[in-house]
mmCIF file of C-alpha atoms and ligand atoms in Angstrom:
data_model
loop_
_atom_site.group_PDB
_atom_site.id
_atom_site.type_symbol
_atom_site.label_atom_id
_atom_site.label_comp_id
_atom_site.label_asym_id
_atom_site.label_seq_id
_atom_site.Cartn_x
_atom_site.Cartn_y
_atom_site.Cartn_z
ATOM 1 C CA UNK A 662 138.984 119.767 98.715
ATOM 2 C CA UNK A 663 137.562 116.361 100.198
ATOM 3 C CA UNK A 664 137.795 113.528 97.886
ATOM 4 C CA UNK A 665 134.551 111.763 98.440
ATOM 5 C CA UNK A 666 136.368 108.036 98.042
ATOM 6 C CA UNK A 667 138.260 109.290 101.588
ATOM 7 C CA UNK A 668 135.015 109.967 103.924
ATOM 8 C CA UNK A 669 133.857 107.708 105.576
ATOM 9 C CA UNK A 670 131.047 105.286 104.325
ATOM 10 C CA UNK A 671 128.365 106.466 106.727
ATOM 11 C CA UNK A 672 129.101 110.075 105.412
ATOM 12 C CA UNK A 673 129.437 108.823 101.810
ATOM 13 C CA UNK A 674 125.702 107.028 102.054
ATOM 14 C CA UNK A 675 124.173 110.533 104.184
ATOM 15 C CA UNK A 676 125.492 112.347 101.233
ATOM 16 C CA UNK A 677 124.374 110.622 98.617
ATOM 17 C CA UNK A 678 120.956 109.331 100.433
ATOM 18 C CA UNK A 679 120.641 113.234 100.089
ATOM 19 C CA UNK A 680 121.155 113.499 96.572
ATOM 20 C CA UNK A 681 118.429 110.198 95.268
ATOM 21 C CA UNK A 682 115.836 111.705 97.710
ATOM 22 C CA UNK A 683 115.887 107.818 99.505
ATOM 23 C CA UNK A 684 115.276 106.748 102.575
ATOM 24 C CA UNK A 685 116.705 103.697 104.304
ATOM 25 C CA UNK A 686 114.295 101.270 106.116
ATOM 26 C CA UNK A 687 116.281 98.670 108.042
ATOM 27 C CA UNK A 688 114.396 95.420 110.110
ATOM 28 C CA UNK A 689 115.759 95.139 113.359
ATOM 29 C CA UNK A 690 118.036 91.851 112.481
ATOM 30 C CA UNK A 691 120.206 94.167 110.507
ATOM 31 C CA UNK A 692 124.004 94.711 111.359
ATOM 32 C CA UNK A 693 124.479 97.607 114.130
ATOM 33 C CA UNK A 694 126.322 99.496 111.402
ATOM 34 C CA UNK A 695 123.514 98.942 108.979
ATOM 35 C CA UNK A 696 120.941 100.045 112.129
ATOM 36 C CA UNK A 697 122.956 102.736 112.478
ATOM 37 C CA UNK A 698 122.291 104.809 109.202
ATOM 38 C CA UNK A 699 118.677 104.116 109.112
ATOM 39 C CA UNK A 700 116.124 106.592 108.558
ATOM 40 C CA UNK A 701 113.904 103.893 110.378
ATOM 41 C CA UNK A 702 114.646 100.728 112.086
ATOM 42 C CA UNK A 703 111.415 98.835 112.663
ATOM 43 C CA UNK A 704 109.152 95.163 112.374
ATOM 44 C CA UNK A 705 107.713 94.113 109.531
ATOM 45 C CA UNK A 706 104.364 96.063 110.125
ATOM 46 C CA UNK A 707 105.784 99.073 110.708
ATOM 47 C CA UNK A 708 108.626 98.934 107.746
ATOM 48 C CA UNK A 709 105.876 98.626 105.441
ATOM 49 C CA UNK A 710 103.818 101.157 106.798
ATOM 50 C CA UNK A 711 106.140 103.515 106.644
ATOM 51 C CA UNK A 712 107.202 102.180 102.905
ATOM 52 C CA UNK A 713 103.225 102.482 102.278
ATOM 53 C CA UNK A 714 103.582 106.812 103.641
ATOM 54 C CA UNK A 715 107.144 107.810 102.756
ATOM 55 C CA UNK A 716 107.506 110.668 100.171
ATOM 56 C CA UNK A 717 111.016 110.090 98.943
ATOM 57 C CA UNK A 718 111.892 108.796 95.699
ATOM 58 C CA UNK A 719 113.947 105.906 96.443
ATOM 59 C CA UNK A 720 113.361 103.034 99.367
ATOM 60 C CA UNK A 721 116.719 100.987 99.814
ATOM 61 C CA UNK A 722 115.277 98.246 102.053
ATOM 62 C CA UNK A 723 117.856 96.686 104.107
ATOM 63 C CA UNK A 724 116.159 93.497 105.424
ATOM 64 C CA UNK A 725 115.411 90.588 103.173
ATOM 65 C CA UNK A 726 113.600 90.262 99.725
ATOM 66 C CA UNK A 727 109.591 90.145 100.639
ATOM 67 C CA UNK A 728 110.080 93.176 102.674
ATOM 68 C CA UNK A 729 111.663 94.960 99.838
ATOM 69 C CA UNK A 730 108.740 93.404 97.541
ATOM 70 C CA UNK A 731 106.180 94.495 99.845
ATOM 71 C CA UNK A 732 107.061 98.204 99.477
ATOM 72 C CA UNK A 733 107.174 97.849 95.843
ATOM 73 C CA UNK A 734 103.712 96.396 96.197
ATOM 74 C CA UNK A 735 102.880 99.752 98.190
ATOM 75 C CA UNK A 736 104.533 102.060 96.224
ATOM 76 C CA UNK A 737 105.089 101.562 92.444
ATOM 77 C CA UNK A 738 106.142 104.635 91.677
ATOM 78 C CA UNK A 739 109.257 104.549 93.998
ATOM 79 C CA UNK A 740 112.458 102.516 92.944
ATOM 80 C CA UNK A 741 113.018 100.254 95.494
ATOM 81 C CA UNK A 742 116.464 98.816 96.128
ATOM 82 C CA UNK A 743 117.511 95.812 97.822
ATOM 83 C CA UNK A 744 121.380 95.868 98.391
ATOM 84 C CA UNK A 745 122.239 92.209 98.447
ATOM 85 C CA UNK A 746 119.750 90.087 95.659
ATOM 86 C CA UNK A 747 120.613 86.823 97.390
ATOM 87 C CA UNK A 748 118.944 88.253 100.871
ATOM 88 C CA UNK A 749 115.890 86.144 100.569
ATOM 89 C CA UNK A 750 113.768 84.341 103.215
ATOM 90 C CA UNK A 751 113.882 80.403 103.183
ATOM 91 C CA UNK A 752 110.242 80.499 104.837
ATOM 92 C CA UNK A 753 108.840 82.373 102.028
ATOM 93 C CA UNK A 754 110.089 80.118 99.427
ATOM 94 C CA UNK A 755 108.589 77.275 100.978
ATOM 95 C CA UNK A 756 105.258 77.728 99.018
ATOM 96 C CA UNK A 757 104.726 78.816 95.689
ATOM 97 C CA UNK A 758 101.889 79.825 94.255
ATOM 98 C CA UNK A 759 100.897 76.990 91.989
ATOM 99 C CA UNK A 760 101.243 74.747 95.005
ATOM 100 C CA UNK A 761 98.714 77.543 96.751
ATOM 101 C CA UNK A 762 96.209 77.577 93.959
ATOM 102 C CA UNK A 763 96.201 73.675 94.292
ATOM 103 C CA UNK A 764 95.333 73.758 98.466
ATOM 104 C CA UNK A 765 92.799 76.099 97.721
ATOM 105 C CA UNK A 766 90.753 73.634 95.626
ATOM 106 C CA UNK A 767 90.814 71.320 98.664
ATOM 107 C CA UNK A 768 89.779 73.938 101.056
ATOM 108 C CA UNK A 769 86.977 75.858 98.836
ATOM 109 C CA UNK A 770 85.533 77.509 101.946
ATOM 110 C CA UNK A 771 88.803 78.636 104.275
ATOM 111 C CA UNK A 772 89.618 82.497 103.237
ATOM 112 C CA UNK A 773 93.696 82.182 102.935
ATOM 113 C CA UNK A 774 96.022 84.777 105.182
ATOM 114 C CA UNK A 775 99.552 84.616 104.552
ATOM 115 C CA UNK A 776 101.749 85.579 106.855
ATOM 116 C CA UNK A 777 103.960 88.904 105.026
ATOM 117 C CA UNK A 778 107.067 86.390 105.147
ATOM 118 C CA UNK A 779 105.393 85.500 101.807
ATOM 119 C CA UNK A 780 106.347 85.912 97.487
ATOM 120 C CA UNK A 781 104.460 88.638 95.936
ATOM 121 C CA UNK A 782 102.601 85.932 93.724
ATOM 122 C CA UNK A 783 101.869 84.063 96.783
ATOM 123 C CA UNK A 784 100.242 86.877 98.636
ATOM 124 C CA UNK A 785 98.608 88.009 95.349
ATOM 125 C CA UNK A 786 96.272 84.375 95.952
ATOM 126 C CA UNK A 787 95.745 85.318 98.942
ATOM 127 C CA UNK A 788 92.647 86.849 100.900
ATOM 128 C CA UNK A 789 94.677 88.801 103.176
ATOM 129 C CA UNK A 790 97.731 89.178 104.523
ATOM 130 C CA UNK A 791 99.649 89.445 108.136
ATOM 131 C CA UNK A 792 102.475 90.235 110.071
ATOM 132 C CA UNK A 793 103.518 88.530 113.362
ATOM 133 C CA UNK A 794 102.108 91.627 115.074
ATOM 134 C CA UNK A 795 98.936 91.512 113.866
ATOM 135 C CA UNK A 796 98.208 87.924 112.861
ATOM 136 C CA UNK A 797 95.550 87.278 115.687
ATOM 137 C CA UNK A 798 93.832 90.456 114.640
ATOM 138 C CA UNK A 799 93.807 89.641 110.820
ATOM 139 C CA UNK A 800 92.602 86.214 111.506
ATOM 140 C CA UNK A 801 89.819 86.967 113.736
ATOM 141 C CA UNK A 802 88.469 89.620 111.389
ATOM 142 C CA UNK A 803 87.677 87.426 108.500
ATOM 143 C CA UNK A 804 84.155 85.901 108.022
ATOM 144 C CA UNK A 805 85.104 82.608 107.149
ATOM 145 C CA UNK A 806 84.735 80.006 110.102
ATOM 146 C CA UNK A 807 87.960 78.097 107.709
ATOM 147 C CA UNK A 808 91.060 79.844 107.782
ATOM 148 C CA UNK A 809 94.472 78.495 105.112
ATOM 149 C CA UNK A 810 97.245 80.243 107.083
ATOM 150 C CA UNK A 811 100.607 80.089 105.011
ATOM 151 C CA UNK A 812 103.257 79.017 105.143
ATOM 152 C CA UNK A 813 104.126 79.780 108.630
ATOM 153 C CA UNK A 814 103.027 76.455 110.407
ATOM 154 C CA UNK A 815 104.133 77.783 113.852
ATOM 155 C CA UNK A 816 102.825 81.488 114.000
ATOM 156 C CA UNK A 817 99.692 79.337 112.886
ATOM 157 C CA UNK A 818 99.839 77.479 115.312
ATOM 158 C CA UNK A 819 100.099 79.713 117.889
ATOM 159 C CA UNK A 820 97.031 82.011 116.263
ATOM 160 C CA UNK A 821 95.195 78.781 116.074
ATOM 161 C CA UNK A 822 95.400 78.239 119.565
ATOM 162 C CA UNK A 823 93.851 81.301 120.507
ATOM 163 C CA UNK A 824 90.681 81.543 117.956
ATOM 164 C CA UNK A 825 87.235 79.732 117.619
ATOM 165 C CA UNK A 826 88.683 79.659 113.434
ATOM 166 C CA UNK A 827 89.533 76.167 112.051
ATOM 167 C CA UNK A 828 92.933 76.688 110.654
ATOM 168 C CA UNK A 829 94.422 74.473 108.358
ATOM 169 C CA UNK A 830 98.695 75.124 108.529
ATOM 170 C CA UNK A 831 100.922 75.331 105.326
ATOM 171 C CA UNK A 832 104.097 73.323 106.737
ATOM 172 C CA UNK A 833 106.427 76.195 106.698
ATOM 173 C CA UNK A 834 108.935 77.374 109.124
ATOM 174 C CA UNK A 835 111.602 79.681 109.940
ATOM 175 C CA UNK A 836 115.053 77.725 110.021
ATOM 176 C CA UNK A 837 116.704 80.327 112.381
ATOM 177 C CA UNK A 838 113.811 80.114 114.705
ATOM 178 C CA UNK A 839 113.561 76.404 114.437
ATOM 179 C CA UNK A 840 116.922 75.836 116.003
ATOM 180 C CA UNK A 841 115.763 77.482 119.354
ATOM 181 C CA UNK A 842 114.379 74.441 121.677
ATOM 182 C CA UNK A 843 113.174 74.386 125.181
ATOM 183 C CA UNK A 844 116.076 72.951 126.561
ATOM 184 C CA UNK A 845 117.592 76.698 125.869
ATOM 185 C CA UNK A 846 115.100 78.332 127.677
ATOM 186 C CA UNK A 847 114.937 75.678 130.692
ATOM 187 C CA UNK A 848 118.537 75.977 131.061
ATOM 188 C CA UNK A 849 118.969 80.048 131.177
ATOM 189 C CA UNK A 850 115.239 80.287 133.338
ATOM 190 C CA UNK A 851 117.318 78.367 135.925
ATOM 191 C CA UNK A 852 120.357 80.583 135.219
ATOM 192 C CA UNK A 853 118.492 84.207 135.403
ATOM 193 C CA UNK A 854 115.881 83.236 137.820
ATOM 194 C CA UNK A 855 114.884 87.344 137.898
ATOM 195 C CA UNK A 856 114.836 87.443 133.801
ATOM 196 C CA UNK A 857 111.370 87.625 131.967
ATOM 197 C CA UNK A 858 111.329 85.291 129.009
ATOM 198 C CA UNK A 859 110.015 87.102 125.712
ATOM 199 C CA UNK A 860 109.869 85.091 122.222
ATOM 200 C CA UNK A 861 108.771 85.795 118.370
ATOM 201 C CA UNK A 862 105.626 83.424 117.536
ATOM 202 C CA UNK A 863 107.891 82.219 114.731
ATOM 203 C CA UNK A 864 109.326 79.568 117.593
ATOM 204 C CA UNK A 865 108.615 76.000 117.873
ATOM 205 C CA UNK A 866 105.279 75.884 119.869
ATOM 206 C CA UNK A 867 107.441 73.887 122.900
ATOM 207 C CA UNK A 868 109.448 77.110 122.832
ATOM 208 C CA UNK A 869 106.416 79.669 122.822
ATOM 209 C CA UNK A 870 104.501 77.277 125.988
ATOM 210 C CA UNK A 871 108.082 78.667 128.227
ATOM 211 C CA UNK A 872 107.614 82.380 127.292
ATOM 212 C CA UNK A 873 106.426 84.858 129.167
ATOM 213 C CA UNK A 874 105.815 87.202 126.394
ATOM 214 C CA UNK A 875 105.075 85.910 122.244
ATOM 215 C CA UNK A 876 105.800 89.507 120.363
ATOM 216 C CA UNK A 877 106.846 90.878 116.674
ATOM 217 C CA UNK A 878 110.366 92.542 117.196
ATOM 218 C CA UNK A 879 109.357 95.388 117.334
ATOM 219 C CA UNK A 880 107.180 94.158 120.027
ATOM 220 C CA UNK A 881 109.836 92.574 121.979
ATOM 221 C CA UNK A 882 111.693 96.072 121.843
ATOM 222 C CA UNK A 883 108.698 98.108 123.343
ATOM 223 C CA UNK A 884 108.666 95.255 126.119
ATOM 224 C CA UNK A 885 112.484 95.763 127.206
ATOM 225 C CA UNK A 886 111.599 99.353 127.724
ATOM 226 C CA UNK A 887 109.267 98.580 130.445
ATOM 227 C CA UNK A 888 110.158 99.490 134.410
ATOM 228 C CA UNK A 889 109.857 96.020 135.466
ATOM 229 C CA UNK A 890 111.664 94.252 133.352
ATOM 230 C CA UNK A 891 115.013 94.349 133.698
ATOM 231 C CA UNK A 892 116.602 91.210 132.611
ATOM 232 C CA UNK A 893 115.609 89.835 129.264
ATOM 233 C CA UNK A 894 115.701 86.344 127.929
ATOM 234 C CA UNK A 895 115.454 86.672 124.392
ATOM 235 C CA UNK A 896 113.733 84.157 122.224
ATOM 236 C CA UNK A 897 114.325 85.588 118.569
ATOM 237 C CA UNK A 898 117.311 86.136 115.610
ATOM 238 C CA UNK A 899 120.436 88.048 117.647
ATOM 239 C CA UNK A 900 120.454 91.080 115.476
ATOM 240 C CA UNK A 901 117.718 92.376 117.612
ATOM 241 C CA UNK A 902 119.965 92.658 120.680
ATOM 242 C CA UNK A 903 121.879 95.732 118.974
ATOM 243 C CA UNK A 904 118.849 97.676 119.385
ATOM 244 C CA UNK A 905 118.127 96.058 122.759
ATOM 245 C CA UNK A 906 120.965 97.172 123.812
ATOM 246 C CA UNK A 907 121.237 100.552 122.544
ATOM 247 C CA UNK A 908 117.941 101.977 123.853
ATOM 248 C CA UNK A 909 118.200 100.260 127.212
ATOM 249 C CA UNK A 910 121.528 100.877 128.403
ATOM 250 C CA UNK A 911 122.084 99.177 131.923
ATOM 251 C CA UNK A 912 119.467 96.492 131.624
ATOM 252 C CA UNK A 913 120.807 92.729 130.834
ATOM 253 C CA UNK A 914 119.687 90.606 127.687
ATOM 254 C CA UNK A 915 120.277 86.767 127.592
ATOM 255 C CA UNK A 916 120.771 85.496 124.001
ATOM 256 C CA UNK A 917 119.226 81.629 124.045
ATOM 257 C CA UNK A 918 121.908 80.366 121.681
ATOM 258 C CA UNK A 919 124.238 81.555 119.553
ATOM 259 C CA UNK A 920 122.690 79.475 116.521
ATOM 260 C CA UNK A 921 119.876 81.522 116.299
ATOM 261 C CA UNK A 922 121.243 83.885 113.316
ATOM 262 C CA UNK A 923 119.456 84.368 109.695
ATOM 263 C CA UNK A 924 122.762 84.741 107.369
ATOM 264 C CA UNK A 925 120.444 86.309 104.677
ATOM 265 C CA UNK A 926 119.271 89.514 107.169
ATOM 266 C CA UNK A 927 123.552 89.385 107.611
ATOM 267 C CA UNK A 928 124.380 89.559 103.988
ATOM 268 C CA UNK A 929 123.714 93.486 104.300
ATOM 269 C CA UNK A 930 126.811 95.533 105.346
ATOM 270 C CA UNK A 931 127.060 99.397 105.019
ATOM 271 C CA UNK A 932 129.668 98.591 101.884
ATOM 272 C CA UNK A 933 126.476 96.909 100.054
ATOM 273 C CA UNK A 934 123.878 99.786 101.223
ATOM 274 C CA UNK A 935 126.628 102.623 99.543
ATOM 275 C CA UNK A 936 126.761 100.463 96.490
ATOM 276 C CA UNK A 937 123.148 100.405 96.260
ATOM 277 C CA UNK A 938 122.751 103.769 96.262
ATOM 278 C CA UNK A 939 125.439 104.709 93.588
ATOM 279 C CA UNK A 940 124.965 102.174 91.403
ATOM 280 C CA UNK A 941 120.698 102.071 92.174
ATOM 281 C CA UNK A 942 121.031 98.341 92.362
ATOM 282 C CA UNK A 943 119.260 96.062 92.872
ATOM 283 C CA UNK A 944 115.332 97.348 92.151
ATOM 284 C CA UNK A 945 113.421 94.926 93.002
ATOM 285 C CA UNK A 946 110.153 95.054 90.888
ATOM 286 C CA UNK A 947 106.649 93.529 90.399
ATOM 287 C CA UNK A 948 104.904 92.714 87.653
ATOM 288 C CA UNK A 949 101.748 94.911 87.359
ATOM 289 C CA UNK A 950 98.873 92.459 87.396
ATOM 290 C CA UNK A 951 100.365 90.145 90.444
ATOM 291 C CA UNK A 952 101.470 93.915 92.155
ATOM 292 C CA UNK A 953 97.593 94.540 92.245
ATOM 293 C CA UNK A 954 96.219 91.583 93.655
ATOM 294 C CA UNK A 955 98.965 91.106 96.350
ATOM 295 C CA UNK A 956 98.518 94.731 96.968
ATOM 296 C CA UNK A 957 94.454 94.250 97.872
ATOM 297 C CA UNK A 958 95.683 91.367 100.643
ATOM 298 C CA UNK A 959 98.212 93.935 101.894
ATOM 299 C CA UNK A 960 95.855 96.674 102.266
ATOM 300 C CA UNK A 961 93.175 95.045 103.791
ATOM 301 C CA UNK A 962 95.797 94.393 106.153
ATOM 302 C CA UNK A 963 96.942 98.042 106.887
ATOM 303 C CA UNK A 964 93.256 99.288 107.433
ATOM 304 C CA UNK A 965 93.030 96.331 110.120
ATOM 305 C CA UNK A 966 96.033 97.639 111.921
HETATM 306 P P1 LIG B 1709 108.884 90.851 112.615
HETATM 307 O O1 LIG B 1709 107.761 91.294 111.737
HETATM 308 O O2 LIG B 1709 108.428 90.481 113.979
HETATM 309 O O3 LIG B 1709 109.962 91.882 112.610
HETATM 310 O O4 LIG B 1709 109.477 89.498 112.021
HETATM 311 C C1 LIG B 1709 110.048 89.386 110.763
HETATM 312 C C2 LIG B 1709 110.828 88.152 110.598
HETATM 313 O O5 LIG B 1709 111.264 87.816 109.541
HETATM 314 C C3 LIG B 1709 111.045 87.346 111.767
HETATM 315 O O6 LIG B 1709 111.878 86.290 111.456
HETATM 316 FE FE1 LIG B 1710 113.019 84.514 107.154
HETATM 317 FE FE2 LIG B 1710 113.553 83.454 109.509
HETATM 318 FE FE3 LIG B 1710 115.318 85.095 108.389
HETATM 319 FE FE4 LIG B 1710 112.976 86.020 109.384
HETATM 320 S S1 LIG B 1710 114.668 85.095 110.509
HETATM 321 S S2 LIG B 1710 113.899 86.543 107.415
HETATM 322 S S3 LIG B 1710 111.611 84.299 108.856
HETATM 323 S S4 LIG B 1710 114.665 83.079 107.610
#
């Protein structure tokens, strides 16, 4: 008889994946091993798309805490489970939503979009949300000549730079993305003459003026499959060069430094995910009346895209 303790832990979390009816939604940052067991590895659009369709009972969300929150926005009636509770996203605590309530006093006429790297009670003040594959689209769709964009100052800025809307920018930022400067990209452009330069809009806007290409992940992954490119500067959080890798065998990608690493995506390891699913920790939850009006922004969203 097999002892289940003695398998190993991707056949322990198959088995018991099985068992909960769940299915495991992993962002590309994720650990390879984490990537690995996936029933879907994906952007934010697409993760909570595919949260917003999925028939199982149980979601564990391996990726950081709005993404988990915005499939419990989707779907109430699933337990959602995120393995690690300290995975959360530094740019999405940078506003609450007290401090968003206030701006919008100032700004009576801007419509707000917040970008899905957002609280649950922030995008529940919110007129709509985004992702950073969409954001342009979302933007450009709303009446409103005034646009508040939170809290993402830099995918702002980079929408903002390519619509008639006035935005006004919530100061936020991505720390991992923030420590990725043009001299990086100057440096390895010399380097890999040949290499196409792609990088997420969450990148300083000195870094996004050097790129050939501004895309989600998912985005960036689609562009690596392309015939003509075929070596890859790559402007984002390393995680995604697993996947790179993997589904482009043969082609070369150029991390821009080694700095550029988001230690809450890392805090989820295939030991955590197991755990998760035995123990059905930890559900992460909404209250009901914030879960509605976050999950009107959200859907306006998804009938955009
Ligand atoms: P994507 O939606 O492009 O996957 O980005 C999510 C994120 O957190 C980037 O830092
Ligand atoms: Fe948040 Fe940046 Fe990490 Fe993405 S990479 S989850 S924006 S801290």
């Amino acid at each position: 008889m097999t002892i289940l303790k003695d398998l190993p832990l991707e056949e322990r979390i198959l088995r018991l994946k099985k068992e909960r009816n769940a299915v495991i939604l992993v962002h590309n940052y994720q650990l390879g091993e984490v990537q690995d067991v996936a029933d879907f590895v994906g952007d934010s659009l697409e993760l909570s798309q595919k949260a917003a369709k999925t028939e199982a009972d149980v979601i564990v969300f391996c990726g950081v805490h709005f993404m988990a929150e915005t499939a419990a926005i989707l779907s109430p009636q699933m337990t959602v489970l995120l393995p690690d509770r300290h995975a959360g996203c530094p740019m999405a605590n940078m506003i609450t939503a007290e401090q968003l309530r206030r701006k919008k006093k100032e700004l009576p006429d801007a419509a707000v979009v917040c970008y899905v790297n957002s609280t649950a009670s922030v995008k529940a003040e919110s007129d709509v949300c985004c992702t950073s594959s969409n954001a342009l689209k979302v933007v450009n769709s709303i009446e409103n000549d005034e646009i508040l964009f939170v809290p993402d100052q830099y995918l702002g800025s980079y929408i903002a730079g390519q619509t008639d809307k006035k935005m006004h920018l919530w100061p936020g930022y991505c720390p991992t993305h923030a420590r990725i400067h043009p001299t990086h990209i100057l440096r390895l452009r010399e380097e890999y003459p040949n290499a196409k330069v792609a990088v997420h809009p969450e990148c300083r806007p000195e870094v996004i003026a050097l790129a050939d290409e501004v895309l989600s992940t998912s985005g960036i992954i689609r562009y690596a499959g392309r015939e003509d490119v075929k070596e890859l500067i790559v402007g984002t959080e390393l995680g995604i060069i697993y996947r790179l890798k993997k589904e482009n065998p043969g082609k070369k990608f150029i991390t821009v430094t080694e700095q550029a690493v988001c230690p809450n995506m890392k805090l989820i390891t295939l030991e955590k995910v197991l755990w998760s699913l035995e123990e059905m920790r930890m559900a992460v939850k909404v209250p009901e009346a914030t879960r509605l009006k976050a999950k009107a922004a959200v859907d306006r969203m998804l009938t955009l895209v």
